[in-house]
XYZ file of N, CA and C in Angstrom:
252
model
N -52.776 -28.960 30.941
C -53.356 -27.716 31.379
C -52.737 -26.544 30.605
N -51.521 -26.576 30.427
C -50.918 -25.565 29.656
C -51.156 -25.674 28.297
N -51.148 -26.739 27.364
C -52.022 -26.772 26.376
C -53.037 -26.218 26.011
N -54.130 -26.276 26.824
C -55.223 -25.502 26.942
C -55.486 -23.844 27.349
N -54.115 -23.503 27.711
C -53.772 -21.590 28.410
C -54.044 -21.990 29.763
N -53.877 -22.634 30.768
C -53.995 -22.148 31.575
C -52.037 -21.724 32.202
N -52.259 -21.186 32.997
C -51.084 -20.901 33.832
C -50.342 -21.776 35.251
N -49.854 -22.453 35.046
C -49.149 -23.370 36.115
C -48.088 -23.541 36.346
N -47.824 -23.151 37.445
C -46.210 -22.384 37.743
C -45.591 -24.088 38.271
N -44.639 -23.953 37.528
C -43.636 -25.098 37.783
C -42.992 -25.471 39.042
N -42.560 -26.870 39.063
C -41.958 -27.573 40.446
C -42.184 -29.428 40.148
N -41.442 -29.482 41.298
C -41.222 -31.222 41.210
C -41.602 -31.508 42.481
N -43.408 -31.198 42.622
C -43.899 -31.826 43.356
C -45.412 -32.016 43.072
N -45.869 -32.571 44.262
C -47.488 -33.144 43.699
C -48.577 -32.024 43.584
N -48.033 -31.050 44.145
C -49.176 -29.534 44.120
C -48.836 -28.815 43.056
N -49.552 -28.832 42.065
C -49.676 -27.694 41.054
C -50.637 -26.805 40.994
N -50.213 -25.188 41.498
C -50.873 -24.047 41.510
C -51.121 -23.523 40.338
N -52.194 -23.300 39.946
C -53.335 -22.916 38.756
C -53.753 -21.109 38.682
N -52.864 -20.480 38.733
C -53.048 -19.370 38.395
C -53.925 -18.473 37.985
N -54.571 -17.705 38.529
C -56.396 -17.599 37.975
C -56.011 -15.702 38.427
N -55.519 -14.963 39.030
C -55.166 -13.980 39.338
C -56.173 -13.177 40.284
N -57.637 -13.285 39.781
C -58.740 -12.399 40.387
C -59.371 -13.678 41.679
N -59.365 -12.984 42.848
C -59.468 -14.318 44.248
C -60.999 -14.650 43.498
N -61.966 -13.494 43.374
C -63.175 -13.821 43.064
C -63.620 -14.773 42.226
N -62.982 -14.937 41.299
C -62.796 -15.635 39.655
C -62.372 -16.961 40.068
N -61.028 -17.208 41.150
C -60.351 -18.044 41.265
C -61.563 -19.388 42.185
N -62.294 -18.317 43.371
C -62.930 -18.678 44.660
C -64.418 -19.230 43.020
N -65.200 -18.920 42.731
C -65.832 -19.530 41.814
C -65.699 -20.381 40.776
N -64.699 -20.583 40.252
C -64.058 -21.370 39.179
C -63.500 -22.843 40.619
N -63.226 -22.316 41.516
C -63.046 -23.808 42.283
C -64.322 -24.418 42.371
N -65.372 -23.466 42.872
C -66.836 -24.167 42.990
C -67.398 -25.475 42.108
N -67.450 -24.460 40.877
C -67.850 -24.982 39.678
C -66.912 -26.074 39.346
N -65.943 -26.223 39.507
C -64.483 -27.680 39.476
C -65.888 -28.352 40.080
N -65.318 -28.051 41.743
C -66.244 -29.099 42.469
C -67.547 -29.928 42.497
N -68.894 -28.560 41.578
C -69.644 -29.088 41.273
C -69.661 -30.552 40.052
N -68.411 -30.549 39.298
C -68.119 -31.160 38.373
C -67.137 -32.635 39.065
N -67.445 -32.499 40.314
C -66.423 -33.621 40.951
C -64.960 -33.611 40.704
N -64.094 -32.229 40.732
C -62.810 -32.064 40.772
C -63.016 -31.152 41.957
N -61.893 -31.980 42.746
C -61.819 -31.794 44.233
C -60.919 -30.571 44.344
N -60.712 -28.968 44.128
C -59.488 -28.682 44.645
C -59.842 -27.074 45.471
N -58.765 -26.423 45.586
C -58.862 -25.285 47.084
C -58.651 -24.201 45.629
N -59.235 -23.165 46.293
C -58.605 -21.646 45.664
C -58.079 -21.274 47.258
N -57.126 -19.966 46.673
C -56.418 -19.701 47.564
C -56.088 -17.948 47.127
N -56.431 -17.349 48.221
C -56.139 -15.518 47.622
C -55.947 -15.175 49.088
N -55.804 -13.795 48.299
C -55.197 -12.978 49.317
C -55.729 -12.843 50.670
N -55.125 -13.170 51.914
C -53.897 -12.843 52.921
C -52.812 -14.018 52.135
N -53.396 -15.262 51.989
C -52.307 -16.820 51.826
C -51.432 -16.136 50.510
N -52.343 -15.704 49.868
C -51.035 -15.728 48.738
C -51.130 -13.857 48.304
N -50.218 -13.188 47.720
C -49.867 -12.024 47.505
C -51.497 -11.524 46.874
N -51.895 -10.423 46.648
C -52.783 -9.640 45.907
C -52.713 -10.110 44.468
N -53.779 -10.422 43.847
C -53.464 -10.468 42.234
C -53.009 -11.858 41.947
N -52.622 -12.871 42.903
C -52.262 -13.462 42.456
C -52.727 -14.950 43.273
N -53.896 -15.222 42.898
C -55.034 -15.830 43.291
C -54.824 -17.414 42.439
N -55.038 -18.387 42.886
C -54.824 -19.821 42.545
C -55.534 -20.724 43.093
N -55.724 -21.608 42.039
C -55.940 -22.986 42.206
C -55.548 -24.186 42.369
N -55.275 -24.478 43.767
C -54.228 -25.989 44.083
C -54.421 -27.168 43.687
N -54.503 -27.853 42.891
C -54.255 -28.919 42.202
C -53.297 -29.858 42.916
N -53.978 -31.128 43.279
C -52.840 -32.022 43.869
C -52.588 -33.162 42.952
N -51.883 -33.602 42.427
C -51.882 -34.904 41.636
C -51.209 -35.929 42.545
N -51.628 -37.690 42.392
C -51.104 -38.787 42.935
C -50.941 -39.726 41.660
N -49.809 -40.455 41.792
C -49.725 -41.660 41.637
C -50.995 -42.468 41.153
N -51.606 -42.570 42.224
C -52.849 -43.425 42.130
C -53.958 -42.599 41.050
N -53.749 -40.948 40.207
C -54.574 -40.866 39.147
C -54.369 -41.456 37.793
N -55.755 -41.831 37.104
C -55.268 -42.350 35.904
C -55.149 -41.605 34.664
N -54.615 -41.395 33.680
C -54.390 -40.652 32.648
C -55.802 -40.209 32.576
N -56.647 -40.884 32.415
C -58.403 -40.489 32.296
C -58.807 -39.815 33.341
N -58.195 -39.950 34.643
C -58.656 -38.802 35.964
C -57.908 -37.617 35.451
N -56.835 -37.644 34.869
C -55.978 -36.099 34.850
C -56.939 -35.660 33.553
N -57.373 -36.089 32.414
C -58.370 -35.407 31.383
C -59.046 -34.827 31.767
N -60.004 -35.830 32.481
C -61.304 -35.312 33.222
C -61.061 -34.636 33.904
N -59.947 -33.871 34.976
C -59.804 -33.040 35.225
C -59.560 -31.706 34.758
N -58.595 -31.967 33.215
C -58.390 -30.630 32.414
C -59.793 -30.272 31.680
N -60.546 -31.251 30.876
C -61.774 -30.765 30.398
C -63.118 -30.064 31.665
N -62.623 -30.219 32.687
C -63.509 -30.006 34.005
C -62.614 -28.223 33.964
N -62.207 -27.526 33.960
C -61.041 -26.633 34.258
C -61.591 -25.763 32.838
N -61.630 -26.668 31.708
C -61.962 -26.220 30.605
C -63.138 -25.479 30.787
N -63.998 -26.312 31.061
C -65.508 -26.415 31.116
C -65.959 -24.907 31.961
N -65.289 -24.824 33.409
C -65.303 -24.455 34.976
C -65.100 -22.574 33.722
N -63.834 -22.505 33.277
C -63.600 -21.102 32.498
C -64.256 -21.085 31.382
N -64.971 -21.900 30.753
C -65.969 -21.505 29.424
C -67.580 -20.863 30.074
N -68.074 -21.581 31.644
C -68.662 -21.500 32.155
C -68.633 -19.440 32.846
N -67.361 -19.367 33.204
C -67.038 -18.084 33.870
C -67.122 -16.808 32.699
N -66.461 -17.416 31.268
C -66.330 -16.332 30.627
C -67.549 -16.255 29.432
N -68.241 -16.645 29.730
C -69.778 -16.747 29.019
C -69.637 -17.662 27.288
């Protein structure tokens, strides 16, 4: 994901928050994931500070190197889609 620019704030656990800043941007760019069969939440303001709007990403064990692609080219796709 960071390869590609996105923003993903670090930790050593299975939730990786996807940084998208605008709730609006963030709340549509999850849609469009979903329409693409990537399952995940946006999350803005009251839950998280103003401005600083995200996309929860959960990873397991049980994904395969080919589910985590298909997820970054889905992400890819979701912001080529948003920014025309």
């Amino acid at each position: 994901m960071t390869e590609e620019g996105f923003d993903v704030l670090p930790g050593d656990h299975a939730i990786a928050p996807v940084m998208i800043g605008d709730a609006a941007v963030a709340g549509r760019m999850a849609e469009l994931l979903l329409e693409r069969g990537v399952y995940v939440i946006g999350f803005s303001y009251p839950v998280v500070p103003q401005g600083r709007a995200r996309i929860r990403v959960q990873l397991s064990a049980a994904h395969s190197t080919e589910d985590v692609n298909r997820a970054v080219d889905a992400f890819v796709a979701a912001r080529a889609a948003l920014t025309g």
